[in-house]
Coordinates of C-alpha atoms and ligand atoms in Angstrom, one line a residue:
M1 CA -4.7 49.5 -85.1
C2 CA -6.9 52.0 -86.7
G3 CA -7.0 52.5 -90.4
I4 CA -7.8 55.4 -92.7
I5 CA -8.8 55.5 -96.4
G6 CA -10.1 58.4 -98.4
F7 CA -11.0 58.7 -102.1
T8 CA -12.0 61.5 -104.5
G9 CA -12.3 60.9 -108.2
Q10 CA -14.6 59.9 -111.0
E11 CA -16.0 56.6 -109.7
N12 CA -18.3 55.7 -106.9
S13 CA -16.2 56.0 -103.7
V14 CA -18.3 53.6 -101.7
P15 CA -16.9 50.3 -103.0
I16 CA -13.5 51.8 -103.1
L17 CA -13.6 52.9 -99.4
I18 CA -15.0 49.4 -98.5
S19 CA -12.3 47.6 -100.4
G20 CA -9.7 49.9 -98.7
L21 CA -11.2 49.1 -95.3
Y22 CA -10.9 45.3 -96.1
A23 CA -7.2 45.8 -97.0
L24 CA -6.7 47.6 -93.6
E25 CA -8.5 44.9 -91.6
Y26 CA -5.2 43.2 -90.7
R27 CA -4.3 46.1 -88.6
G28 CA -6.9 45.0 -86.1
Y29 CA -10.2 46.8 -85.5
D30 CA -13.6 46.6 -83.7
S31 CA -15.8 48.9 -85.8
S32 CA -15.8 50.7 -89.1
G33 CA -17.4 53.5 -91.0
I34 CA -17.5 55.8 -93.9
S35 CA -18.7 59.4 -94.7
V36 CA -19.5 60.4 -98.3
F37 CA -20.9 63.5 -99.9
G38 CA -24.6 63.1 -100.6
E39 CA -27.1 65.3 -102.4
D40 CA -28.0 67.2 -99.2
G41 CA -24.8 67.1 -97.3
I42 CA -22.5 64.4 -95.7
I43 CA -23.8 60.9 -95.2
T44 CA -22.3 58.8 -92.5
K45 CA -22.7 55.1 -91.9
K46 CA -20.8 53.5 -89.1
V47 CA -21.2 50.3 -87.1
K48 CA -19.6 48.1 -84.5
G49 CA -18.0 44.8 -85.6
R50 CA -16.9 43.5 -88.9
I51 CA -16.7 45.5 -92.2
S52 CA -19.4 43.1 -93.6
N53 CA -21.8 44.6 -91.0
L54 CA -21.0 48.0 -92.5
E55 CA -21.6 46.7 -96.0
D56 CA -24.9 45.2 -94.9
K57 CA -25.9 48.5 -93.3
I58 CA -25.1 50.4 -96.4
L59 CA -26.9 47.9 -98.7
S60 CA -30.0 47.8 -96.5
E61 CA -30.3 51.6 -96.3
G62 CA -30.6 52.2 -100.0
N63 CA -28.3 53.0 -102.9
L64 CA -25.3 55.1 -102.0
Y65 CA -23.3 56.8 -104.7
S66 CA -20.7 59.5 -104.1
E67 CA -17.4 60.3 -105.8
C68 CA -15.7 61.5 -102.6
G69 CA -15.5 60.0 -99.1
I70 CA -13.5 58.9 -96.1
G71 CA -13.5 55.6 -94.3
H72 CA -12.1 54.2 -91.1
T73 CA -11.5 51.0 -89.1
R74 CA -11.3 51.7 -85.4
W75 CA -9.4 49.9 -82.6
A76 CA -11.0 51.2 -79.4
T77 CA -8.8 53.3 -77.1
H78 CA -11.1 56.0 -75.7
G79 CA -14.5 54.4 -75.1
E80 CA -15.8 50.9 -75.8
P81 CA -16.3 49.5 -79.3
S82 CA -19.8 50.8 -80.3
D83 CA -21.6 52.4 -83.2
V84 CA -21.5 55.8 -81.6
N85 CA -17.8 55.7 -80.7
S86 CA -16.7 54.5 -84.1
H87 CA -15.5 56.9 -86.8
P88 CA -16.2 59.0 -88.8
H89 CA -17.2 61.6 -86.1
F90 CA -19.3 64.4 -87.5
T91 CA -20.7 67.8 -86.8
E92 CA -23.1 69.9 -89.0
N93 CA -20.2 71.1 -91.1
L94 CA -17.7 68.3 -91.3
S95 CA -16.9 64.6 -90.8
L96 CA -13.6 63.4 -89.6
V97 CA -11.6 60.1 -89.2
H98 CA -8.6 60.0 -87.0
N99 CA -5.7 57.6 -86.1
G100 CA -3.7 58.4 -83.0
I101 CA -4.4 59.8 -79.6
I102 CA -5.4 63.3 -78.6
E103 CA -3.6 63.4 -75.3
N104 CA -5.2 66.6 -74.0
Y105 CA -8.7 65.6 -75.1
A106 CA -10.2 65.9 -71.6
V107 CA -9.0 69.6 -71.2
L108 CA -10.3 70.5 -74.7
K109 CA -13.6 68.7 -74.2
K110 CA -14.2 70.7 -70.9
E111 CA -13.4 73.9 -72.7
L112 CA -15.8 73.1 -75.5
Q113 CA -18.5 71.9 -73.1
S114 CA -18.3 75.2 -71.1
E115 CA -19.1 76.9 -74.4
G116 CA -22.2 74.8 -74.8
T117 CA -20.9 72.1 -77.2
A118 CA -22.6 68.7 -76.7
F119 CA -20.8 65.4 -77.3
L120 CA -22.2 62.2 -78.5
S121 CA -19.4 59.8 -77.9
E122 CA -16.7 59.0 -75.3
T123 CA -13.9 59.4 -77.9
D124 CA -10.9 61.8 -78.1
T125 CA -11.6 62.0 -81.8
E126 CA -14.9 63.7 -81.4
V127 CA -13.2 66.4 -79.5
A128 CA -10.9 67.0 -82.5
A129 CA -13.9 67.1 -84.8
R130 CA -15.8 69.6 -82.6
L131 CA -12.7 71.7 -82.1
I132 CA -12.1 72.1 -85.8
D133 CA -15.8 72.8 -86.3
R134 CA -15.6 75.6 -83.7
E135 CA -12.7 77.2 -85.7
Y136 CA -14.5 76.6 -89.0
L137 CA -17.6 78.4 -87.8
I138 CA -15.4 81.5 -87.2
C139 CA -13.4 81.6 -90.5
R140 CA -15.3 79.3 -92.9
D141 CA -12.0 78.2 -94.3
P142 CA -11.2 74.4 -93.8
L143 CA -7.4 74.8 -93.8
K144 CA -7.2 77.8 -91.5
A145 CA -9.6 76.1 -89.1
L146 CA -7.6 72.9 -89.2
N147 CA -4.4 74.7 -88.5
K148 CA -5.9 76.7 -85.7
A149 CA -7.2 73.5 -84.1
L150 CA -3.9 71.6 -84.6
K151 CA -2.1 74.3 -82.5
K152 CA -4.3 73.3 -79.5
I153 CA -4.1 69.5 -80.0
E154 CA -1.4 67.5 -78.2
G155 CA -0.7 63.9 -79.1
S156 CA -0.6 62.0 -82.3
Y157 CA -2.9 62.2 -85.2
A158 CA -3.5 61.4 -88.9
F159 CA -6.8 63.1 -89.9
G160 CA -8.9 62.7 -92.9
I161 CA -11.7 65.4 -93.0
I162 CA -14.5 66.4 -95.4
F163 CA -16.4 69.6 -95.1
R164 CA -20.0 69.9 -96.2
E165 CA -19.4 73.1 -98.1
Y166 CA -16.3 71.7 -100.0
P167 CA -17.6 68.7 -101.9
G168 CA -14.9 66.7 -103.7
K169 CA -12.2 67.7 -101.3
I170 CA -10.5 65.8 -98.5
F171 CA -8.3 67.7 -96.0
T172 CA -5.5 65.9 -94.0
A173 CA -2.9 66.4 -91.4
R174 CA -0.4 64.2 -89.7
K175 CA 1.8 64.1 -86.6
N176 CA 3.4 60.8 -85.3
S177 CA 0.9 58.7 -87.1
P178 CA 1.5 57.6 -90.7
L179 CA -0.6 59.0 -93.7
L180 CA 0.0 59.0 -97.3
I181 CA -1.5 60.4 -100.5
A182 CA -1.8 58.3 -103.5
S183 CA -2.6 59.1 -107.1
G184 CA -4.2 56.7 -109.6
S185 CA -6.0 56.8 -112.9
I186 CA -9.5 57.0 -111.3
G187 CA -8.6 59.8 -108.8
N188 CA -6.6 60.6 -105.6
F189 CA -6.5 58.8 -102.3
I190 CA -5.4 59.3 -98.7
A191 CA -4.5 56.2 -96.6
S192 CA -2.8 55.3 -93.4
D193 CA -1.2 52.3 -95.0
I194 CA -0.1 51.1 -98.4
P195 CA -2.3 48.0 -98.8
A196 CA -5.4 50.2 -98.7
I197 CA -4.6 51.8 -102.1
L198 CA -2.6 49.0 -103.8
K199 CA -5.6 47.8 -105.8
Y200 CA -5.8 51.1 -107.6
T201 CA -2.2 52.6 -107.7
N202 CA 1.3 52.3 -106.4
K203 CA 2.2 56.0 -106.6
V204 CA 2.4 57.6 -103.2
I205 CA 3.6 60.5 -101.3
R206 CA 4.2 59.9 -97.6
L207 CA 3.4 63.0 -95.5
D208 CA 5.8 64.3 -93.0
D209 CA 5.0 65.2 -89.4
Y210 CA 3.1 68.6 -89.2
D211 CA 2.2 68.5 -93.0
T212 CA -1.3 69.4 -93.9
A213 CA -2.8 68.6 -97.4
V214 CA -5.9 69.0 -99.6
I215 CA -6.7 66.6 -102.3
S216 CA -9.4 66.8 -104.9
K217 CA -10.0 64.4 -108.0
D218 CA -7.3 66.2 -110.0
S219 CA -5.1 68.0 -107.6
V220 CA -2.8 67.4 -104.5
E221 CA -1.7 70.4 -102.4
I222 CA 0.7 69.8 -99.5
Y223 CA 1.7 72.4 -96.9
D224 CA 4.8 72.0 -94.7
K225 CA 5.0 72.7 -90.9
D226 CA 5.3 76.4 -91.6
G227 CA 2.2 76.4 -93.8
N228 CA 4.2 76.9 -97.0
A229 CA 3.0 75.0 -100.2
S230 CA 5.5 72.2 -100.7
T231 CA 6.1 70.2 -103.9
R232 CA 6.8 66.5 -103.3
E233 CA 7.5 63.7 -105.8
F234 CA 5.4 60.6 -106.0
E235 CA 7.4 57.4 -105.3
E236 CA 6.5 54.1 -106.8
I237 CA 5.8 51.2 -104.4
S238 CA 7.3 47.9 -105.5
W239 CA 4.6 45.9 -103.7
S240 CA 1.9 44.5 -106.0
Y241 CA -1.8 44.1 -105.2
E242 CA -1.5 40.3 -105.6
I243 CA 1.1 40.2 -102.9
A244 CA -1.3 41.7 -100.5
T245 CA -4.0 39.1 -101.2
K246 CA -4.2 35.5 -100.0
S247 CA -3.5 34.0 -103.5
G248 CA -5.5 30.8 -102.7
Y249 CA -4.1 30.1 -99.2
D250 CA -6.6 29.7 -96.4
H251 CA -4.9 32.4 -94.4
F252 CA -2.4 35.2 -94.8
M253 CA -0.3 33.7 -92.1
L254 CA 0.2 30.4 -94.1
K255 CA 0.9 32.3 -97.2
E256 CA 3.5 34.4 -95.5
I257 CA 5.2 31.4 -94.0
F258 CA 5.4 29.9 -97.5
E259 CA 7.0 33.1 -98.7
E260 CA 10.0 32.8 -96.5
P261 CA 12.4 31.1 -98.9
E262 CA 11.8 34.0 -101.4
A263 CA 12.0 36.6 -98.7
V264 CA 15.3 35.4 -97.5
L265 CA 16.8 35.4 -101.0
K266 CA 15.4 38.9 -101.6
T267 CA 16.8 40.2 -98.3
I268 CA 20.4 38.9 -98.9
S269 CA 20.4 39.9 -102.5
G270 CA 23.1 42.5 -103.2
R271 CA 24.1 42.5 -99.6
I272 CA 26.8 39.9 -99.9
K273 CA 29.7 40.6 -102.2
N274 CA 32.3 37.9 -102.8
G275 CA 31.2 36.2 -99.6
I276 CA 31.4 39.4 -97.5
P277 CA 28.4 41.2 -96.1
N278 CA 28.0 44.6 -97.7
F279 CA 25.8 47.3 -96.2
S280 CA 27.6 50.2 -97.9
A281 CA 24.4 51.1 -99.8
E282 CA 22.7 51.5 -96.4
G283 CA 25.6 53.8 -95.3
I284 CA 27.1 51.4 -92.6
S285 CA 30.8 52.3 -92.8
S286 CA 33.9 50.8 -91.1
E287 CA 34.6 54.2 -89.5
R288 CA 31.3 54.1 -87.7
I289 CA 31.5 50.4 -86.7
E290 CA 35.1 50.6 -85.5
K291 CA 34.1 53.0 -82.7
V292 CA 31.2 50.9 -81.4
G293 CA 31.9 49.6 -77.9
R294 CA 28.3 48.6 -77.0
I295 CA 25.2 47.8 -78.8
H296 CA 21.6 48.3 -77.6
I297 CA 18.9 46.4 -79.6
V298 CA 15.5 47.6 -78.8
A299 CA 12.2 46.3 -80.2
C300 CA 8.8 44.8 -79.2
G301 CA 7.3 41.4 -79.4
T302 CA 8.5 39.1 -82.2
A303 CA 10.9 41.8 -83.4
M304 CA 12.5 41.8 -79.9
H305 CA 12.9 38.0 -80.2
A306 CA 14.7 38.6 -83.5
G307 CA 16.8 41.1 -81.5
I308 CA 17.8 38.4 -79.0
M309 CA 18.9 36.2 -81.9
G310 CA 20.9 39.2 -83.1
K311 CA 22.6 39.4 -79.6
Y312 CA 23.7 35.7 -80.0
F313 CA 25.1 36.3 -83.4
I314 CA 26.8 39.6 -82.6
E315 CA 28.4 38.5 -79.3
N316 CA 29.4 35.2 -80.9
F317 CA 30.9 36.7 -84.1
A318 CA 32.0 40.2 -83.2
R319 CA 32.6 39.8 -79.4
I320 CA 30.9 43.2 -78.7
P321 CA 28.5 43.3 -75.7
V322 CA 24.9 43.6 -76.7
D323 CA 21.9 44.6 -74.5
V324 CA 18.4 43.6 -75.9
E325 CA 15.5 45.4 -74.4
I326 CA 11.8 45.7 -74.8
A327 CA 11.1 49.2 -76.1
S328 CA 8.4 50.1 -73.6
E329 CA 10.9 49.3 -70.7
F330 CA 13.9 50.9 -72.3
R331 CA 12.9 54.5 -72.3
Y332 CA 11.4 54.7 -68.8
R333 CA 14.3 53.2 -66.9
N334 CA 16.9 55.9 -67.5
P335 CA 19.2 53.6 -69.5
I336 CA 23.0 54.1 -69.5
L337 CA 23.8 55.3 -73.0
N338 CA 27.2 56.4 -74.2
K339 CA 27.9 58.5 -77.3
G340 CA 29.9 55.7 -78.9
D341 CA 27.1 53.1 -78.5
M342 CA 25.2 51.7 -81.5
F343 CA 21.4 51.5 -81.2
I344 CA 19.5 49.0 -83.3
A345 CA 15.8 49.3 -83.7
L346 CA 13.9 46.3 -85.1
S347 CA 10.4 46.7 -86.4
Q348 CA 8.5 45.1 -89.1
S349 CA 5.9 48.0 -89.5
G350 CA 8.4 50.7 -88.6
E351 CA 5.5 52.5 -86.8
T352 CA 5.6 50.8 -83.4
A353 CA 5.1 53.7 -81.0
D354 CA 7.3 52.3 -78.2
T355 CA 10.2 51.4 -80.5
L356 CA 9.9 54.8 -82.2
A357 CA 10.0 56.6 -78.8
A358 CA 13.1 54.5 -77.8
L359 CA 14.8 55.4 -81.1
R360 CA 14.1 59.1 -80.4
L361 CA 15.6 58.8 -77.0
A362 CA 18.8 57.1 -78.4
R363 CA 19.1 59.9 -81.0
E364 CA 18.7 62.6 -78.4
K365 CA 21.6 60.9 -76.4
G366 CA 23.8 61.0 -79.6
L367 CA 23.9 57.2 -80.3
Y368 CA 24.5 55.9 -83.8
T369 CA 21.1 54.6 -84.8
V370 CA 20.4 51.8 -87.3
S371 CA 16.9 50.4 -88.0
V372 CA 15.9 47.1 -89.4
V373 CA 12.5 47.8 -90.9
N374 CA 10.2 46.1 -93.4
V375 CA 8.0 49.1 -94.5
A376 CA 9.8 51.6 -96.6
G377 CA 9.5 55.2 -95.6
S378 CA 8.0 54.3 -92.2
S379 CA 8.6 56.6 -89.3
I380 CA 11.4 54.4 -87.7
A381 CA 13.1 54.1 -91.0
R382 CA 13.0 57.8 -91.6
E383 CA 14.2 58.8 -88.2
S384 CA 17.2 56.5 -88.0
D385 CA 20.7 57.4 -89.1
E386 CA 20.8 54.3 -91.4
V387 CA 18.1 51.9 -92.3
I388 CA 18.4 48.3 -93.5
Y389 CA 15.2 47.2 -95.1
T390 CA 14.1 43.6 -94.7
L391 CA 12.6 42.7 -98.0
A392 CA 9.8 40.4 -96.9
G393 CA 7.0 42.2 -98.8
P394 CA 3.8 43.2 -97.1
E395 CA 3.0 41.1 -93.9
I396 CA -0.7 41.2 -93.4
A397 CA -1.3 38.5 -90.7
V398 CA -1.0 40.0 -87.3
A399 CA 1.3 37.1 -86.3
S400 CA 4.7 38.0 -87.6
T401 CA 6.4 35.1 -89.5
K402 CA 8.4 36.0 -92.6
A403 CA 9.3 39.3 -91.2
Y404 CA 10.8 37.6 -88.1
T405 CA 12.8 35.2 -90.4
V406 CA 14.4 38.0 -92.4
Q407 CA 15.0 40.1 -89.3
C408 CA 17.1 37.1 -88.1
V409 CA 18.8 36.9 -91.5
V410 CA 19.7 40.7 -91.3
M411 CA 21.0 40.3 -87.7
Y412 CA 23.2 37.4 -88.8
L413 CA 24.6 39.4 -91.8
L414 CA 25.0 42.6 -89.6
A415 CA 26.8 40.6 -86.9
L416 CA 29.3 39.3 -89.6
D417 CA 29.7 42.8 -91.0
I418 CA 30.4 44.2 -87.6
A419 CA 32.9 41.3 -86.9
Y420 CA 34.7 41.8 -90.2
K421 CA 34.9 45.6 -90.0
G422 CA 36.0 45.3 -86.3
K423 CA 38.7 42.8 -87.4
R424 CA 37.2 40.1 -85.1
M425 CA 36.9 37.6 -88.0
T426 CA 39.1 37.1 -91.0
Q427 CA 37.9 37.3 -94.6
N428 CA 37.9 33.5 -94.8
E429 CA 36.0 33.0 -91.6
V430 CA 33.3 35.5 -92.8
M431 CA 33.1 33.8 -96.2
L432 CA 32.6 30.4 -94.6
A433 CA 29.8 31.9 -92.5
T434 CA 27.9 33.5 -95.4
E435 CA 28.2 30.5 -97.6
P436 CA 25.3 28.5 -96.1
L437 CA 23.2 31.6 -95.9
V438 CA 23.6 32.1 -99.7
N439 CA 23.4 28.5 -100.8
E440 CA 21.3 26.6 -98.2
V441 CA 18.8 28.6 -96.2
S442 CA 16.2 29.3 -98.8
M443 CA 16.3 25.6 -100.1
R444 CA 16.2 24.1 -96.6
L445 CA 13.2 26.4 -95.7
S446 CA 11.4 25.0 -98.7
D447 CA 12.1 21.5 -97.4
V448 CA 10.6 22.5 -94.0
L449 CA 7.5 23.8 -95.7
G450 CA 7.2 20.4 -97.4
F451 CA 6.3 18.7 -94.2
S452 CA 3.6 21.2 -93.2
G453 CA 1.1 18.2 -93.2
Y454 CA 3.3 16.2 -90.8
V455 CA 3.4 19.1 -88.4
S456 CA -0.3 19.4 -88.7
D457 CA -0.8 15.8 -87.5
I458 CA 1.4 16.4 -84.5
C459 CA -0.7 19.4 -83.6
R460 CA -3.8 17.2 -83.1
R461 CA -2.5 16.4 -79.6
I462 CA -1.6 20.0 -78.9
A463 CA -4.9 21.5 -80.0
E464 CA -6.5 19.9 -77.0
C465 CA -4.2 21.3 -74.3
E466 CA -4.5 24.6 -72.6
N467 CA -1.0 24.9 -71.2
M468 CA 2.4 24.0 -72.5
F469 CA 6.1 24.9 -72.2
F470 CA 8.9 25.6 -74.7
I471 CA 12.4 25.0 -73.5
G472 CA 15.8 25.4 -75.0
R473 CA 19.3 26.6 -74.3
G474 CA 21.4 29.4 -75.8
I475 CA 20.0 30.4 -79.2
D476 CA 17.3 27.6 -78.8
Y477 CA 16.0 29.5 -75.8
A478 CA 15.7 32.6 -77.9
L479 CA 13.8 30.5 -80.4
A480 CA 11.6 29.0 -77.6
M481 CA 10.5 32.6 -76.6
E482 CA 9.3 33.3 -80.1
A483 CA 7.7 29.8 -80.5
S484 CA 5.7 30.4 -77.3
L485 CA 4.6 33.9 -78.3
K486 CA 3.5 32.6 -81.8
L487 CA 1.5 29.8 -80.3
K488 CA -0.3 31.8 -77.6
E489 CA -1.1 34.9 -79.8
I490 CA -3.1 32.8 -82.4
S491 CA -4.2 29.6 -80.6
Y492 CA -4.9 31.2 -77.2
I493 CA -3.1 28.3 -75.5
N494 CA -1.1 29.5 -72.5
S495 CA 2.5 28.8 -73.1
E496 CA 5.7 29.7 -71.4
A497 CA 9.2 29.7 -72.7
Y498 CA 12.0 28.6 -70.3
A499 CA 15.7 28.3 -70.5
A500 CA 15.9 24.5 -70.3
G501 CA 18.2 24.6 -67.3
E502 CA 16.0 27.0 -65.4
L503 CA 13.0 24.8 -65.1
K504 CA 14.3 22.9 -62.1
H505 CA 14.5 26.2 -60.1
G506 CA 10.8 26.3 -59.6
T507 CA 8.6 25.8 -62.7
I508 CA 9.1 22.1 -63.0
S509 CA 6.6 21.8 -60.1
L510 CA 4.0 22.5 -62.9
V511 CA 5.1 19.5 -64.9
T512 CA 2.8 16.5 -64.3
E513 CA 1.4 13.6 -66.3
G514 CA 0.6 14.8 -69.8
T515 CA 2.0 18.3 -69.5
V516 CA 3.1 19.2 -73.0
V517 CA 6.7 20.4 -73.3
A518 CA 8.3 21.3 -76.6
A519 CA 12.1 21.2 -76.5
I520 CA 14.2 23.0 -79.1
A521 CA 17.7 21.7 -80.0
T522 CA 19.6 23.0 -82.9
D523 CA 22.9 23.6 -81.2
A524 CA 24.7 20.2 -81.0
S525 CA 27.2 21.6 -78.5
L526 CA 24.4 22.0 -75.9
W527 CA 22.5 18.9 -76.8
E528 CA 23.7 16.7 -73.9
K529 CA 22.6 19.3 -71.4
T530 CA 19.2 19.9 -73.1
C531 CA 18.8 16.1 -73.3
S532 CA 19.2 15.9 -69.5
N533 CA 16.5 18.6 -69.1
I534 CA 14.1 16.7 -71.4
K535 CA 14.7 13.5 -69.3
E536 CA 13.8 15.6 -66.2
V537 CA 10.4 16.5 -67.5
K538 CA 9.9 13.1 -69.1
A539 CA 10.4 11.5 -65.8
R540 CA 7.5 13.6 -64.5
G541 CA 5.1 12.4 -67.2
A542 CA 5.5 15.2 -69.7
Y543 CA 4.4 14.7 -73.3
V544 CA 7.6 15.9 -75.2
I545 CA 7.8 17.2 -78.7
L546 CA 11.3 17.8 -79.9
F547 CA 12.1 20.3 -82.6
C548 CA 15.7 19.7 -83.6
G549 CA 18.3 19.7 -86.3
D550 CA 18.8 16.5 -88.2
N551 CA 22.5 16.5 -86.9
I552 CA 21.3 15.8 -83.4
D553 CA 21.6 12.2 -82.3
V554 CA 18.2 11.6 -80.6
P555 CA 18.2 8.6 -78.2
E556 CA 15.3 6.2 -78.4
G557 CA 12.3 7.1 -76.2
I558 CA 13.4 10.7 -75.3
C559 CA 10.3 12.3 -76.9
D560 CA 6.9 11.5 -78.0
S561 CA 6.9 13.4 -81.3
I562 CA 9.7 14.8 -83.3
I563 CA 10.0 17.6 -85.9
K564 CA 13.5 17.3 -87.4
V565 CA 14.7 20.2 -89.6
P566 CA 17.7 20.2 -91.9
H567 CA 20.9 21.2 -90.1
I568 CA 22.7 24.3 -91.5
D569 CA 26.0 25.5 -90.1
G570 CA 26.6 28.7 -88.2
G571 CA 23.4 28.6 -86.1
L572 CA 21.3 28.9 -89.3
S573 CA 19.2 25.8 -88.5
S574 CA 17.5 28.2 -86.2
L575 CA 15.7 29.6 -89.3
C576 CA 14.3 26.2 -90.2
V577 CA 13.1 25.6 -86.7
A578 CA 11.5 29.0 -86.7
C579 CA 9.6 28.0 -89.9
A580 CA 8.6 24.7 -88.3
F581 CA 7.2 26.3 -85.1
Q582 CA 5.4 28.9 -87.0
L583 CA 3.6 26.0 -88.9
F584 CA 3.1 24.3 -85.6
A585 CA 1.3 27.4 -84.1
Y586 CA -0.6 27.9 -87.4
H587 CA -2.0 24.3 -87.5
T588 CA -2.8 24.3 -83.8
A589 CA -4.8 27.4 -84.1
K590 CA -6.5 26.2 -87.2
L591 CA -7.5 23.0 -85.4
R592 CA -8.9 25.0 -82.6
G593 CA -11.0 27.1 -85.0
C594 CA -9.2 30.4 -84.1
D595 CA -9.4 33.6 -86.1
I596 CA -5.7 33.1 -87.3
D597 CA -5.1 36.3 -89.2
K598 CA -6.8 38.6 -86.8
P599 CA -6.4 37.2 -83.3
R600 CA -8.6 38.7 -80.6
N601 CA -7.4 42.0 -78.9
L602 CA -4.4 42.3 -81.2
A603 CA -3.4 44.8 -83.8
K604 CA -0.8 44.6 -86.5
S605 CA 0.9 47.8 -86.0
V606 CA 0.9 49.1 -82.4
T607 CA 0.9 52.8 -82.7
V608 CA -0.1 53.6 -79.1
E609 CA 2.3 53.3 -76.1
Ligands
M6R701 O1 5.9 46.2 -86.3 P1 6.8 45.7 -85.2 O2 7.8 44.7 -85.7 O3 7.5 46.8 -84.5 O4 5.8 45.0 -84.2 C1 6.3 44.6 -82.9 C2 5.3 43.7 -82.3 O5 4.1 44.4 -82.1 C3 5.0 42.4 -83.2 O6 6.2 41.7 -83.5 C4 4.0 41.5 -82.4 O7 4.6 41.0 -81.3 C5 3.6 40.4 -83.4 N1 2.1 40.3 -83.4 C6 4.0 39.1 -83.1 O8 3.6 38.1 -84.0

């Protein structure tokens, strides 16, 4: 969704803001803009479309040099994507960028209009700009004006504001929308997201809700929710700038798929001691786990699919009932939550608004909350009782790949941890289950990556179709759901995932000559049944692609194409199949000429409900 960058220092801010905006592109956007201090006040350039359009505009309108400015990528919520609706929004005195939603903007707008204030755009953000401006005209003190306006604003916000009469300073505030301050050798920054500043520094302070702050080239002042000056330490981010670049790959998505073997090793490192999962550093204790009678896993999209994998692992190993639910449904259906229940939130970004809201509900009801998150210090991580970080490194492509794989790995380990602590598995059984994770998964994933070209050849047939099905049973059905989402989000092919045995209850009527059906089969105990379901669709003329473990005995003629992955015990072949169907989606989308890293209408981190 929207992205914010701001810089004040001793270099031209314009290229710094532009490079920050490019680094935020992955979040999804439809317009971009910057405001900088010029000789006679604030200069704003903003335009609909790609950041390159903004660059062209800046270049064509003359030389722009300024050592302080703010920039924004907008993902439209209030008002269509257009030049005028894009950020920054400005008045005579200030210019402002905003992430989040001003929920009471209509009421505030009416109030301001009744006082004679005119509006240029349809956005909620302009209301905030004009409200702060109104307060500023009374007190001529930016912080006072900001605080007064914030008292009236309902909703979520991360603001970056510059005031004409305060050159070199950037004012900020946050509530329910991430914002950080960063400090480097050339000056200070504000940003909504780490990649925006990684080129210049890895030293950051993440602001808390209700914080306000002022930065200049050599100072950072932060004020807490009561308005008191607050001293915060900078933390050093371990992500490097290189890891947030494509490093020679055509797309971030492909690069991130190829990072999976390493991401798995990093994620399990230090979390398995003598063959037994160990989350003591994360604070997950036997005392807490022993009391757990039911587990709720809540997430969105791909993370929710990793949650379904978690259900299979936990119920299989620990024999504790698990409900998996889409976060946006969970909080509005009055779920039955008991104090002893455990709540697991899965989120790559740690900022997904629906998941965050569900987590807050779980906490309110007194549940034990654990989050599985990729971005350190994100809101979901900070608001959970315990957090297990997936160590995938930054995931830039909108389509989640390596983050999903390591979420599944964490769910596998957590399931074993719960089973062991709950005395559902013996030490020996747990050791046998962790052994392939430690010794095989990373290597076997590398094997799968080795046949990326072969997968690409199979995709030639798929790239031409407009509809297809993914089917599977048990854990393979959970995989089918993710395979289907991956394909549709980046290739725009309509695909549906079905439990293989369910097709014949209605949907098989859609299977005719040439319909593409991808079947997933890693669980040998279910193969016979899945095989029958494949025969059912084959008999109706389907073109069948089989993703299976190399332990599956595939009869002659059962499928038209086959993608065999190495078998790994304990349900872990699923990770190899996941890698294969991610490549499958990638190559299909590439053959169709799609914008793979930034599919239409999608945003990387969905911070609105
Ligand atoms: O950051 P999160 O893991 O909370 O994001 C959840 C979903 O928005 C995300 O997984 C989405 O479905 C991906 N685009 C799928 O590739």
